Structures are given as C-alpha cells and as structure tokens.
XYZ file of C-alpha atoms in Angstrom:
663
model
C -167.371 -31.941 103.574
C -167.555 -30.571 107.121
C -168.025 -26.889 107.953
C -164.431 -26.780 109.224
C -163.151 -28.104 105.884
C -165.360 -25.613 103.996
C -163.989 -22.643 105.980
C -160.455 -23.936 105.388
C -161.225 -24.004 101.634
C -162.352 -20.346 101.807
C -159.080 -19.391 103.529
C -157.165 -21.184 100.773
C -159.094 -19.241 98.105
C -158.399 -15.959 99.934
C -154.684 -16.823 100.081
C -154.628 -17.375 96.321
C -156.511 -14.095 95.826
C -153.774 -12.271 97.733
C -151.023 -13.973 95.722
C -152.787 -13.124 92.432
C -154.152 -9.615 93.012
C -151.790 -8.093 95.585
C -148.441 -9.802 94.995
C -148.676 -10.741 91.312
C -147.156 -14.164 92.114
C -149.857 -16.833 91.569
C -149.041 -20.400 92.599
C -151.856 -22.066 90.641
C -153.431 -21.633 87.204
C -156.695 -19.762 86.603
C -158.358 -23.091 85.873
C -157.231 -24.605 89.193
C -158.431 -21.473 91.010
C -161.851 -21.634 89.352
C -162.194 -25.292 90.375
C -161.658 -24.259 94.009
C -164.244 -21.485 93.621
C -166.789 -23.834 92.022
C -166.262 -26.347 94.838
C -167.002 -23.605 97.398
C -170.111 -22.500 95.469
C -171.402 -26.083 95.390
C -170.997 -26.421 99.180
C -172.680 -23.038 99.769
C -175.688 -24.125 97.714
C -176.093 -27.168 99.992
C -175.305 -25.372 103.263
C -176.362 -21.690 103.017
C -176.257 -21.467 106.825
C -172.443 -21.887 106.712
C -171.786 -18.965 104.333
C -169.929 -15.996 105.933
C -170.568 -12.438 104.765
C -167.074 -12.141 103.239
C -167.152 -15.345 101.185
C -164.908 -14.924 98.108
C -167.550 -16.565 95.899
C -169.673 -13.400 96.006
C -167.026 -10.686 95.820
C -164.553 -9.249 93.370
C -161.349 -9.817 95.293
C -158.898 -7.095 94.270
C -158.010 -4.950 97.297
C -157.232 -1.192 97.473
C -153.605 -0.214 96.894
C -151.844 1.975 99.447
C -150.890 5.373 98.060
C -153.872 5.747 95.721
C -157.120 7.604 96.345
C -160.225 5.399 96.300
C -162.994 6.297 93.837
C -166.496 4.837 93.717
C -167.689 3.488 90.363
C -170.897 5.092 89.112
C -171.772 1.693 87.630
C -170.206 -1.352 89.389
C -167.387 -3.137 87.543
C -168.380 -6.780 87.800
C -166.245 -9.777 86.893
C -167.325 -12.366 84.334
C -168.443 -15.877 85.207
C -166.026 -18.397 83.646
C -166.954 -21.460 81.592
C -164.464 -24.136 80.502
C -166.530 -26.538 78.377
C -169.032 -26.419 75.544
C -171.606 -27.874 77.910
C -171.149 -24.924 80.288
C -171.449 -22.447 77.387
C -174.635 -24.214 76.276
C -175.957 -23.933 79.846
C -175.234 -20.175 79.831
C -177.100 -19.706 76.541
C -180.006 -21.828 77.801
C -180.268 -19.679 80.963
C -180.378 -16.531 78.838
C -183.174 -18.016 76.689
C -185.110 -18.994 79.809
C -184.775 -15.610 81.553
C -185.680 -13.651 78.398
C -188.438 -16.156 77.538
C -187.371 -16.326 73.897
C -184.628 -17.870 71.730
C -184.182 -15.205 69.028
C -181.197 -13.759 70.920
C -178.028 -12.357 69.343
C -174.664 -12.695 71.047
C -171.705 -10.393 70.535
C -168.431 -12.365 70.854
C -164.899 -11.005 71.153
C -161.446 -11.901 72.478
C -160.969 -12.314 76.221
C -157.796 -10.315 76.756
C -155.667 -11.621 79.612
C -155.121 -8.191 81.105
C -156.296 -5.728 83.751
C -159.737 -4.097 83.617
C -160.115 -0.365 84.188
C -162.563 2.454 83.660
C -161.845 5.851 82.043
C -163.999 8.954 82.438
C -164.109 11.687 79.786
C -165.796 15.032 80.416
C -166.410 17.272 77.386
C -164.128 14.910 75.473
C -161.152 15.252 77.848
C -159.748 12.436 79.975
C -160.253 13.362 83.627
C -160.013 10.087 85.533
C -158.923 6.455 85.284
C -159.934 3.922 87.930
C -159.028 0.256 88.458
C -161.715 -2.393 88.996
C -160.835 -2.727 92.692
C -163.580 -4.613 94.525
C -166.123 -3.777 91.829
C -167.662 -0.909 93.806
C -164.528 1.166 94.451
C -161.157 1.221 92.732
C -157.811 3.001 92.765
C -157.512 6.386 91.035
C -154.593 5.603 88.681
C -155.079 8.531 86.297
C -151.418 9.620 86.233
C -150.275 6.077 85.432
C -152.882 5.510 82.730
C -151.970 8.769 80.999
C -148.552 7.270 80.227
C -150.165 4.640 77.943
C -149.506 6.055 74.494
C -152.530 4.507 72.768
C -154.964 6.277 75.118
C -156.079 9.682 73.768
C -156.166 12.467 76.358
C -158.847 14.119 74.205
C -161.448 12.335 72.102
C -161.927 12.988 68.423
C -165.046 12.703 66.282
C -168.449 14.345 66.418
C -171.346 14.137 68.870
C -169.079 13.380 71.824
C -171.207 12.993 74.988
C -170.619 15.542 77.768
C -169.948 12.666 80.155
C -168.563 9.384 78.848
C -167.211 6.366 80.715
C -165.368 3.683 78.763
C -164.029 0.383 79.996
C -161.104 -1.566 78.679
C -158.332 -4.044 79.338
C -154.703 -3.048 79.861
C -152.120 -5.553 78.625
C -148.456 -5.946 77.669
C -147.660 -7.419 74.223
C -145.949 -10.801 74.561
C -142.686 -9.785 72.860
C -142.335 -6.759 75.121
C -143.139 -8.935 78.138
C -140.483 -11.491 77.205
C -137.901 -8.718 76.785
C -138.864 -7.101 80.105
C -138.531 -10.446 81.891
C -135.129 -11.037 80.302
C -134.000 -7.637 81.576
C -135.299 -8.425 85.071
C -133.535 -11.779 85.037
C -130.281 -10.122 83.950
C -130.644 -7.567 86.748
C -131.273 -10.274 89.331
C -134.897 -9.267 89.946
C -137.781 -11.721 90.358
C -139.431 -12.290 86.972
C -143.167 -11.848 86.436
C -145.330 -14.941 86.155
C -147.163 -13.676 83.055
C -148.010 -10.462 81.140
C -151.207 -9.953 83.119
C -149.334 -9.840 86.425
C -146.734 -7.495 84.943
C -149.478 -5.128 83.733
C -151.266 -5.219 87.094
C -148.051 -4.531 89.003
C -147.170 -1.684 86.654
C -150.485 0.102 87.197
C -149.945 -0.044 90.984
C -146.607 1.775 90.855
C -146.624 5.123 92.621
C -144.201 6.714 90.136
C -145.747 7.366 86.705
C -142.270 7.730 85.140
C -141.666 4.062 85.963
C -145.065 3.080 84.536
C -144.146 4.812 81.267
C -141.279 2.315 80.820
C -143.526 -0.736 81.019
C -144.855 -0.698 77.402
C -148.507 -0.979 78.428
C -151.271 -1.021 75.826
C -155.069 -1.172 75.982
C -158.216 -2.193 74.096
C -161.674 -0.856 74.954
C -164.904 -2.849 74.882
C -167.703 -1.003 76.729
C -169.414 2.405 76.799
C -171.424 3.970 79.653
C -173.278 7.271 79.154
C -176.031 9.183 80.960
C -178.348 8.809 77.991
C -178.682 5.411 76.312
C -177.363 6.432 72.904
C -176.465 2.876 71.820
C -178.757 -0.120 71.339
C -176.349 -3.050 70.999
C -172.990 -4.287 72.242
C -171.793 -4.336 68.626
C -172.519 -0.592 68.391
C -170.253 -0.105 71.424
C -167.341 -1.382 69.366
C -167.974 0.951 66.446
C -168.705 3.947 68.698
C -165.395 3.490 70.582
C -163.509 3.309 67.303
C -165.202 6.501 66.053
C -164.092 8.306 69.250
C -160.459 7.433 68.465
C -160.173 4.814 71.220
C -158.251 1.598 70.472
C -160.446 -1.465 69.945
C -159.732 -4.997 68.801
C -159.430 -6.047 65.169
C -162.689 -6.429 63.233
C -161.854 -10.087 62.557
C -161.735 -10.731 66.313
C -165.254 -9.448 66.895
C -168.587 -10.665 65.527
C -172.297 -11.149 66.214
C -173.608 -14.729 66.487
C -177.202 -15.934 66.289
C -176.712 -19.503 67.504
C -174.575 -21.755 69.670
C -172.960 -23.253 66.552
C -171.846 -19.804 65.383
C -170.354 -19.072 68.829
C -168.339 -22.308 68.743
C -167.202 -21.680 65.147
C -165.797 -18.312 66.273
C -164.188 -19.920 69.354
C -162.536 -22.651 67.238
C -161.084 -20.100 64.819
C -159.698 -17.918 67.603
C -158.185 -20.900 69.432
C -156.276 -21.833 66.256
C -155.049 -18.241 65.853
C -154.134 -17.917 69.529
C -150.436 -18.939 69.266
C -149.791 -16.299 66.578
C -151.479 -13.371 68.353
C -149.112 -10.621 69.572
C -150.785 -10.541 72.999
C -152.105 -13.000 75.570
C -155.730 -14.123 75.476
C -157.281 -16.904 77.527
C -160.574 -17.349 75.700
C -163.521 -15.425 74.289
C -166.242 -13.281 75.880
C -169.877 -13.948 75.003
C -172.316 -11.070 75.584
C -176.010 -10.707 74.858
C -175.964 -8.179 72.022
C -179.059 -6.040 72.710
C -178.461 -3.710 75.650
C -182.148 -3.613 76.628
C -181.797 -7.312 77.467
C -178.972 -6.515 79.896
C -181.431 -4.663 82.143
C -183.834 -7.604 82.079
C -181.126 -10.191 82.839
C -179.441 -8.157 85.591
C -176.548 -9.495 87.655
C -175.579 -11.548 90.662
C -173.526 -9.878 93.419
C -170.376 -10.586 91.448
C -171.147 -11.231 87.749
C -173.551 -10.040 85.033
C -176.083 -12.638 83.849
C -175.864 -11.314 80.293
C -172.205 -12.244 79.727
C -169.807 -15.139 80.275
C -166.221 -15.994 79.466
C -165.404 -19.216 77.610
C -161.822 -19.968 78.637
C -159.632 -22.135 76.432
C -157.752 -25.098 77.817
C -154.280 -24.061 79.013
C -151.537 -24.513 76.413
C -149.644 -27.207 78.281
C -147.719 -30.373 77.546
C -146.101 -33.143 79.584
C -142.403 -33.905 79.172
C -139.265 -34.922 81.091
C -136.402 -32.742 82.337
C -133.293 -34.467 80.974
C -130.865 -32.001 82.540
C -130.651 -28.601 84.233
C -127.907 -26.402 82.797
C -126.809 -22.936 83.864
C -126.513 -19.995 81.466
C -124.440 -16.911 82.273
C -125.986 -13.611 81.198
C -124.280 -10.407 80.090
C -124.353 -8.970 83.632
C -123.110 -12.212 85.191
C -126.467 -13.530 86.433
C -126.617 -17.340 86.479
C -129.932 -18.682 85.150
C -130.964 -22.342 85.422
C -132.491 -23.743 82.231
C -134.296 -27.084 81.882
C -133.170 -29.258 78.971
C -136.394 -31.042 78.015
C -137.305 -34.131 76.072
C -138.594 -32.365 72.910
C -142.379 -31.993 72.881
C -144.790 -30.168 70.500
C -146.593 -27.224 72.109
C -148.450 -24.177 70.743
C -147.227 -24.668 67.185
C -143.552 -25.360 67.907
C -141.294 -28.043 69.346
C -140.045 -27.160 72.823
C -136.744 -28.521 74.101
C -135.852 -25.891 76.720
C -137.645 -23.942 79.443
C -136.280 -21.233 81.703
C -136.347 -21.970 85.446
C -135.615 -18.292 86.219
C -133.588 -18.629 89.429
C -132.578 -20.931 92.270
C -135.467 -19.751 94.451
C -138.015 -20.727 91.780
C -136.443 -24.186 91.389
C -136.585 -24.744 95.162
C -140.182 -23.463 95.474
C -141.432 -25.884 92.808
C -138.903 -28.585 93.853
C -137.811 -29.152 90.248
C -135.264 -31.934 89.751
C -133.395 -33.611 86.903
C -135.436 -36.530 85.418
C -138.713 -35.123 86.793
C -141.825 -35.434 84.636
C -143.301 -31.932 84.369
C -146.071 -29.909 82.796
C -144.806 -27.009 80.698
C -146.756 -24.031 79.425
C -146.232 -21.514 76.646
C -148.397 -18.542 75.733
C -147.785 -16.622 72.482
C -144.107 -15.685 72.210
C -143.453 -15.991 75.955
C -140.575 -18.272 76.896
C -141.822 -21.757 77.931
C -141.894 -22.419 81.663
C -142.361 -25.363 83.993
C -145.830 -25.132 85.569
C -145.660 -28.080 87.931
C -143.845 -31.310 88.749
C -145.817 -34.563 88.483
C -144.658 -36.021 91.783
C -146.159 -39.471 91.139
C -143.724 -39.975 88.252
C -140.573 -38.835 90.097
C -137.703 -41.415 90.084
C -136.852 -42.761 93.565
C -133.168 -41.819 93.270
C -133.823 -38.139 92.408
C -132.080 -35.421 94.414
C -132.803 -31.700 94.889
C -130.996 -29.375 92.467
C -128.680 -26.627 93.688
C -126.988 -23.704 91.955
C -123.248 -24.347 91.368
C -120.813 -22.590 93.679
C -118.568 -21.617 90.749
C -119.309 -20.106 87.329
C -119.724 -22.945 84.783
C -117.940 -20.846 82.126
C -114.894 -19.303 83.810
C -114.771 -21.080 87.173
C -114.967 -17.943 89.320
C -116.672 -18.344 92.697
C -120.241 -17.026 92.416
C -121.605 -14.294 94.677
C -125.006 -13.674 96.227
C -126.003 -10.069 96.929
C -128.169 -9.557 99.993
C -131.759 -8.787 99.068
C -131.475 -10.307 95.563
C -132.536 -13.729 94.321
C -129.813 -13.591 91.658
C -126.546 -15.502 91.812
C -123.746 -13.810 89.821
C -120.351 -14.521 88.356
C -118.162 -11.585 89.492
C -115.663 -12.035 86.641
C -117.370 -9.426 84.463
C -114.525 -8.602 82.093
C -113.059 -11.982 81.140
C -115.889 -14.498 81.676
C -116.590 -15.987 78.246
C -120.306 -16.476 78.948
C -120.861 -12.859 79.941
C -118.680 -11.640 77.134
C -120.596 -13.445 74.410
C -123.961 -12.177 75.606
C -122.634 -8.672 76.252
C -121.410 -8.393 72.653
C -124.699 -9.796 71.281
C -126.639 -7.332 73.432
C -124.440 -4.421 72.268
C -125.280 -5.254 68.641
C -129.012 -5.816 69.232
C -131.817 -3.726 67.714
C -132.623 -1.674 70.829
C -128.933 -0.998 71.491
C -126.483 -0.202 68.633
C -128.845 -1.760 66.052
C -126.112 -3.402 63.960
C -127.901 -5.184 61.119
C -126.590 -8.569 59.926
C -124.867 -9.220 63.280
C -127.093 -11.709 65.066
C -126.136 -13.904 68.057
C -124.958 -16.817 65.883
C -122.536 -14.619 63.913
C -121.274 -13.057 67.157
C -120.716 -16.568 68.510
C -118.650 -17.520 65.437
C -116.574 -14.329 65.669
C -115.882 -14.960 69.361
C -115.046 -18.654 68.846
C -112.578 -17.874 66.049
C -110.990 -15.178 68.212
C -111.673 -12.163 66.001
C -113.848 -10.513 68.664
C -113.219 -10.647 72.395
C -114.561 -7.221 73.428
C -116.958 -4.582 72.111
C -114.373 -2.447 70.337
C -113.149 -5.454 68.306
C -116.368 -5.259 66.284
C -115.156 -2.015 64.722
C -111.736 -3.537 63.921
C -113.161 -6.332 61.753
C -111.749 -6.521 58.214
C -112.937 -8.033 54.931
C -110.246 -10.706 55.152
C -111.376 -11.782 58.630
C -115.077 -11.903 57.719
C -114.264 -13.924 54.579
C -113.099 -16.723 56.900
C -116.606 -17.144 58.356
C -118.477 -20.115 56.936
C -121.183 -18.987 54.517
C -119.948 -15.368 54.380
C -119.703 -14.214 50.765
C -118.849 -10.796 49.355
C -122.374 -9.378 49.760
C -122.653 -10.555 53.399
C -119.238 -9.075 54.211
C -120.088 -5.664 52.757
C -123.554 -5.651 54.392
C -122.024 -6.219 57.825
C -119.207 -3.706 57.380
C -121.710 -1.105 56.141
C -123.945 -1.770 59.157
C -120.997 -1.386 61.538
C -120.072 1.937 59.935
C -123.663 3.154 60.053
C -124.000 2.220 63.745
C -121.175 4.585 64.714
C -123.614 7.487 64.604
C -125.685 6.729 67.683
C -127.663 8.669 70.245
C -126.095 8.984 73.674
C -129.088 7.206 75.253
C -128.712 4.166 72.973
C -124.966 4.004 73.617
C -125.437 4.144 77.402
C -127.981 1.324 77.114
C -125.728 -0.706 74.779
C -122.635 -0.778 77.006
C -124.605 -2.850 79.507
C -124.474 -1.079 82.862
C -126.331 -3.330 85.352
C -129.872 -2.092 86.179
C -129.805 0.513 83.379
C -132.618 -0.141 80.913
C -133.749 1.974 77.959
C -135.779 4.423 80.058
C -132.997 4.986 82.589
C -130.454 5.371 79.782
C -132.544 8.219 78.360
C -132.744 9.898 81.774
C -128.950 9.660 82.132
C -128.373 11.019 78.624
C -130.680 13.979 79.267
C -129.031 14.780 82.606
C -125.376 14.228 81.680
C -125.321 15.426 78.076
C -122.102 13.509 77.296
C -120.258 10.295 78.147
C -117.416 12.222 79.774
C -119.827 13.952 82.146
C -121.673 10.712 82.965
C -118.398 8.959 83.839
C -117.590 11.754 86.335
C -120.958 11.905 88.115
C -121.115 10.903 91.788
C -123.796 8.760 93.420
C -125.278 11.906 94.981
C -125.496 13.666 91.614
C -127.035 10.608 89.965
C -129.660 10.283 92.704
C -130.688 13.870 91.982
C -131.971 12.680 88.602
C -135.700 12.005 88.923
C -136.149 8.279 88.233
C -132.661 7.143 89.307
C -132.512 5.416 92.698
C -129.682 4.466 95.054
C -129.236 0.986 93.594
C -128.911 2.245 90.008
C -126.631 5.131 91.009
C -124.305 2.772 92.877
C -124.198 0.414 89.887
C -123.294 3.248 87.475
C -120.453 4.552 89.658
C -119.132 1.025 90.188
C -119.240 0.356 86.432
C -117.197 3.425 85.508
C -114.761 2.965 88.403
C -113.528 -0.163 86.628
C -110.655 1.083 84.461
C -111.300 -1.589 81.822
C -114.816 -0.280 81.184
C -113.645 3.319 80.803
C -110.823 2.210 78.515
C -113.252 0.199 76.380
C -115.531 3.225 75.934
C -112.552 5.420 75.032
C -111.453 2.891 72.384
C -114.951 2.726 70.886
C -114.947 6.512 70.527
C -111.416 6.481 69.035
C -112.691 3.970 66.447
C -115.347 6.457 65.334
C -118.369 5.672 67.496
C -119.987 9.036 68.172
C -122.636 9.075 70.928
C -124.610 12.297 70.571
C -127.056 13.755 73.066
C -130.325 14.684 71.385
C -131.970 17.660 73.030
C -134.831 19.824 71.954
C -133.686 23.133 73.445
C -135.555 26.386 73.893
C -133.056 29.126 74.664
C -133.537 32.193 76.827
C -136.424 30.729 78.811
C -137.177 31.680 82.423
C -136.654 28.033 83.440
C -132.997 28.084 82.296
C -130.688 27.083 85.162
C -133.598 26.563 87.561
C -134.098 23.381 89.593
C -137.569 21.858 89.839
C -139.066 19.147 92.031
C -142.350 17.466 91.051
C -144.884 16.115 93.558
C -148.486 14.908 93.460
C -150.629 13.716 90.521
C -150.729 16.063 87.521
C -153.896 16.240 85.433
C -152.704 17.469 82.034
C -149.153 16.089 82.018
C -147.420 12.903 83.049
C -144.382 13.511 85.266
C -142.174 12.459 82.360
C -143.835 15.007 80.053
C -143.505 17.796 82.648
C -139.850 16.915 83.297
C -139.078 16.958 79.561
C -140.757 20.362 79.158
C -138.579 21.742 81.969
C -135.384 20.249 80.505
C -136.204 21.526 76.999
C -136.272 25.030 78.491
C -132.907 24.659 80.186
C -134.151 23.652 83.646
C -133.187 20.683 85.809
C -135.395 18.180 87.623
C -134.453 16.850 91.042
C -136.058 14.162 93.183
C -135.659 15.941 96.534
C -136.387 19.424 97.902
C -133.487 21.477 99.299
C -132.449 25.117 99.672
C -131.103 24.895 96.113
C -134.574 24.083 94.732
C -136.115 26.973 92.776
C -139.636 25.632 92.145
C -141.856 22.788 93.292
C -144.537 21.797 90.781
C -147.518 20.550 92.774
C -150.291 18.263 91.552
C -153.221 16.664 93.353
C -152.483 14.953 96.702
C -148.882 16.234 97.095
C -146.661 14.509 99.634
C -143.957 15.518 102.080
C -142.004 17.380 99.365
C -144.755 20.006 99.301
C -144.565 20.443 103.103
C -140.785 20.767 102.991
C -141.001 23.335 100.184
C -143.313 25.488 102.307
C -140.948 25.205 105.293
C -137.974 26.298 103.166
C -139.882 29.070 101.400
C -139.433 27.488 97.949
C -141.656 28.906 95.194
C -144.627 26.623 94.496
C -146.288 26.298 91.093
C -149.640 24.661 90.502
C -150.324 23.045 87.143
C -152.166 26.083 85.783
C -149.320 28.502 86.547
C -146.747 26.004 85.258
C -148.609 25.692 81.965
C -148.849 29.490 81.676
C -145.069 29.759 82.196
C -144.139 27.405 79.342
C-alpha cells in the first residue's frame, strides 16, 4: 500500500469515528471498523515514518460535546484492545505471561456491556461529578444528566467509605426499553437509533436533563480508583462496589479464571446466554486479577496491557427479501417492512425486519429479491445490516414509498424536516385505527388486561370496535361471538375494562395518542393542566411555557384538540365512566404558591425534574423563559442567557442553597 492510500485509510477511519461517536449513526459494524484499524496498525508497523501525530490508532476518538464543561481525568480512561478469535485471546494471555515472567496469573472475566463508559467521583460519600470518557484524558462534565439515572445513588451507603472515591461504569439502555423508544420515534417520524449503545450515548449528550430522565438509562460499575490502594484484586473491586450500594453485574456473570480453558468455558456459557439477556453485550472482558500486576504491565497510548475484550461474532444471518410491505402506525407514519425468507437467528425464526423509513432503504439501496445480512441483538427488532450486491438479480429495481396509503388510499404527506411519510386520514384510516386502539389498551397506557393486539384485531374485523369509546360499550353477548372466548375470558376482559376506567390523567393523555407526546411529556402536561378540560383549552404559547414542551409538541397538541372528532371521542370516553384524575402531592400555604420559576444552569443536589416537582408540589409554576411575570430564577452552575435576562429585569435570583432553605 502506498502512503497516499494509507492516509486515505486514516481519513476513512476518522469519518467512521465521527459517525459513531458524534452522530450516533454508524455505517459499519464494530468488527468491520476494527479490521480497518488493524490494517492501519499493520501499515504503521512497517512504515513508522508515515505515521502522523493524530493517527486514530493511538487515540481514543470521542470528541468534546458543545455545551458541556471539559474535565481532566485524574487517571486516564483508556479503551480496551479488541480480540475476535481464540487465537488472539491466547496471544493476549501469552503476552501477559511474558511481561510478568510467570504463568501463575489469575484473570477476572466479566460481561462486556455494549454501552457508554463514564467516571463518577464521590467526596465524603456524596456524588459530586460525573464525566464521560471523552478522549481518555478529558471528558464532558455530565453530572446533571447522570443524576437522572435512578440506579445511581447520590450518596453511598456502607462503612469505611473513602474520603475520595472514583468509580467507573457503563451506561446502557435495556433492550426492551430501547425497542419501545425506537417504536415511539418511528411513530413520531423521527430517525430511529442504530442500537442501544448509540441511544445511550446520544442521551448523555443532551443539554436538558429533563429529557435525559425520559430515556430509561441504567448503569453497571466495574472499577474503583482511590488515593490509597485499599483493594488488591479486580475481583475485590466488584464486591467493594456492591458493598457501597452501587449497581454491579450478576454474580453468575463474573468469575476468576486460572487458565485459558477456564476463560473460554466462561465465554462459551455467556455466548449461549446472550440472546436471553435483558441488555446488549458484545463479548467478555478479560482482566489480570491482581492489581499490583497492572502497574507492571502498564499501557500503550490507547489501551491497558492488563486487559482485553473478547468480542463475540455478530449475531447475523443471510436471507432473501421476498417483498417490502408498508405498515401504517397509530399516528399515520408509513413504515417499510421486509418480508424475509424465514431464517433461524439468535434463538428464533425471523421472517420480518423493519426498514425504518424510506431514507434508510435508499441509503442501503435495499430492493425486493435482494440477498441480505440481517442482525438481531437480544429483544431488539431484526434489521437489515447490508445488501450482498453480488447476489442481486439483474432485473431488480429501486424501491420507493407508495404515494397513497396502502390501507385507506389517502394521498400521503411529507412534512418538511422529517424523514417520515404519513397518511393524513387520521380518523378513518383502518391501519391507524387498529394500532391506535391497541396502543390505547397497552400496559403503559390504559393497561387493559386480556386485551392484546390479536383480540383488538378480531373486535375491529367483526365491527364491534371502530373507535376507542367502543371498547367500553362491549357486551357479554358480543364477546361471546369471538372464537375461543368462553365465560371466564369474557368476564376477565369486562372486569379489566371496568378497572381501567380509574386512570391517572397522565396515563390518559398518553393513551389517546397525541403525536409527539410520550410518557414523560404526558406527565408534564398533566401536572401543568390539572384536567382534560384545561388541557384542551391551552394555547401554543401556554403549552410552550411548560418546561420540557417545545414548539413542535405544542403545535401537535393544539392541532389534535382542534379536531372536533378527537374532542368528541374524549367526551364520550368520560361519559362512559373513564375518569382521568390528576395526581398531585400538594403542600398548601407555601411561599412558592402562585409564583413562577425559571431554572437555568446545572444543579448539584437536584435534577431539573426534581426541582420542578418540588416547586409544583408547593403550588408554584415552572416556565421555560424569563419575563416580567417571572418571580424567581433558580440558578445552578454555568447559567446561560436566562440568568443575564433575569438580572436585566430585576427578577429575584435563588442559588441552590437558598432554594433548598426555602423548601
């Protein structure tokens, strides 16, 4: 390879780094990326005179995020070297033996979570800072975002807590939550995430902690750093973290091995369990167990020599796309779906894979009768990874989204700035209707037991249910006509329908299916409005005053309620006994009552959501913008323009200490 070709390879690697770390939209798999990196490393070994100072083979590639303060790591956060074969793992172990000049070495092995690494700092047992890996030397201060992760304690428990403690872990999104979040994004017409890791990384980079709180992030910890070396082995790290009340992996997913055979036995067991795990992993991590050996082994500029990742082969299979159909979601979004020649993959037989949207189909140039590689991780919906161009039929033609809804025939619309294509016939399109009713009955919405999608489909096909309110008009005689429905099934469903009538206002708002309104936004609307009648009357300006509700969501809400059929449907549901009730924890007679607050900057002891709830519980209101009507501005670290405007207008300013004293 020439120097010109080598430099072009480096540019290609840098481009993939940007797609992966900065945009969360990778075009190639981790394995393909590592092959590119290994090719570059091989060339650099032969031609060290070609190597530029910024070669990606010697650097952790994540870049700083605008809007966050940069913090230097006391101890660099290095990335692990990846191995993909047993031979490479054996080479790693052999290098360890050689460098330590002995073979009686223990290895601590654990799951390699497919998540985002970060570092947390506790002082006197209290969480004071959370920092992303960044470039390994410096990272983003994402403390406010990390404090929204419920499994992270803000104060450690246990005895003998070090004065200064740094712990490192991996943030992830459980696969079921990820699949649900992607479905919601698809319904809303947003670009879906490539995988849970990208969704977690993107979530931690959000500048609004209230949005991060909606992303269902979780974490496991794996490493401890203290001033004094109080631990002797990596295995002790695990037990120490658990004793401090920090979440760690299951005991069965963590062990100490004394030989290569034991390492592979652990790897084989984990690979078999992989499809049933509730989160994404992509292999195991192998670490020299005794910490004194870590100092001897040291590190390269990018990776520690005392640890390596053994990455499993991607869960992929080859099959043929027999057709591309279009599904119509509850909000009218048209989604292309590949009908596949059935193929076994990750413990199940796959016959369908989502293609997400027209833009994705065009980018990958996916066509009917193409031979493709599909991939499935955990419970995540199968997806097409790539087209095998060499097997494409000569007569194949590019696929295009239909111009009319395949269910009702209405001409589809494309909203500027969205990748989604929608059917505008929201009320009477059968495809939207079926999914809207199923969504209304689902667990996170009205939670109507014994009313799954298949039963809804039967009720719609027979004609007993054509809109939401029809569910509460169902009779024993009608249900008796459903195939397989006996007396017990009938009474179970009717009892569930009756029970579901008592519902929180937030759940009801979520259930009626307003575009762009998820569970978190529904709760914000319920807290601000207090009743359905009030919510239906609110203007776009009033809705935008709610912290966490933007222009797009506000416009969607007003448009939804301006449709007379929607308002009529809600009125009929209430007439049939559905009772949406606002749930408020209220403290009466407080000084905050009737006062309007604006929050700005990063708070140390509260998330923005927590602070907003404390204000609302005491009768106050929270706004997103400062005006003459604002009573107080609560200021955290690094406040923005809202703080400057408050000073100009003479608005009272509270710091976190005075706010806490006022509660």
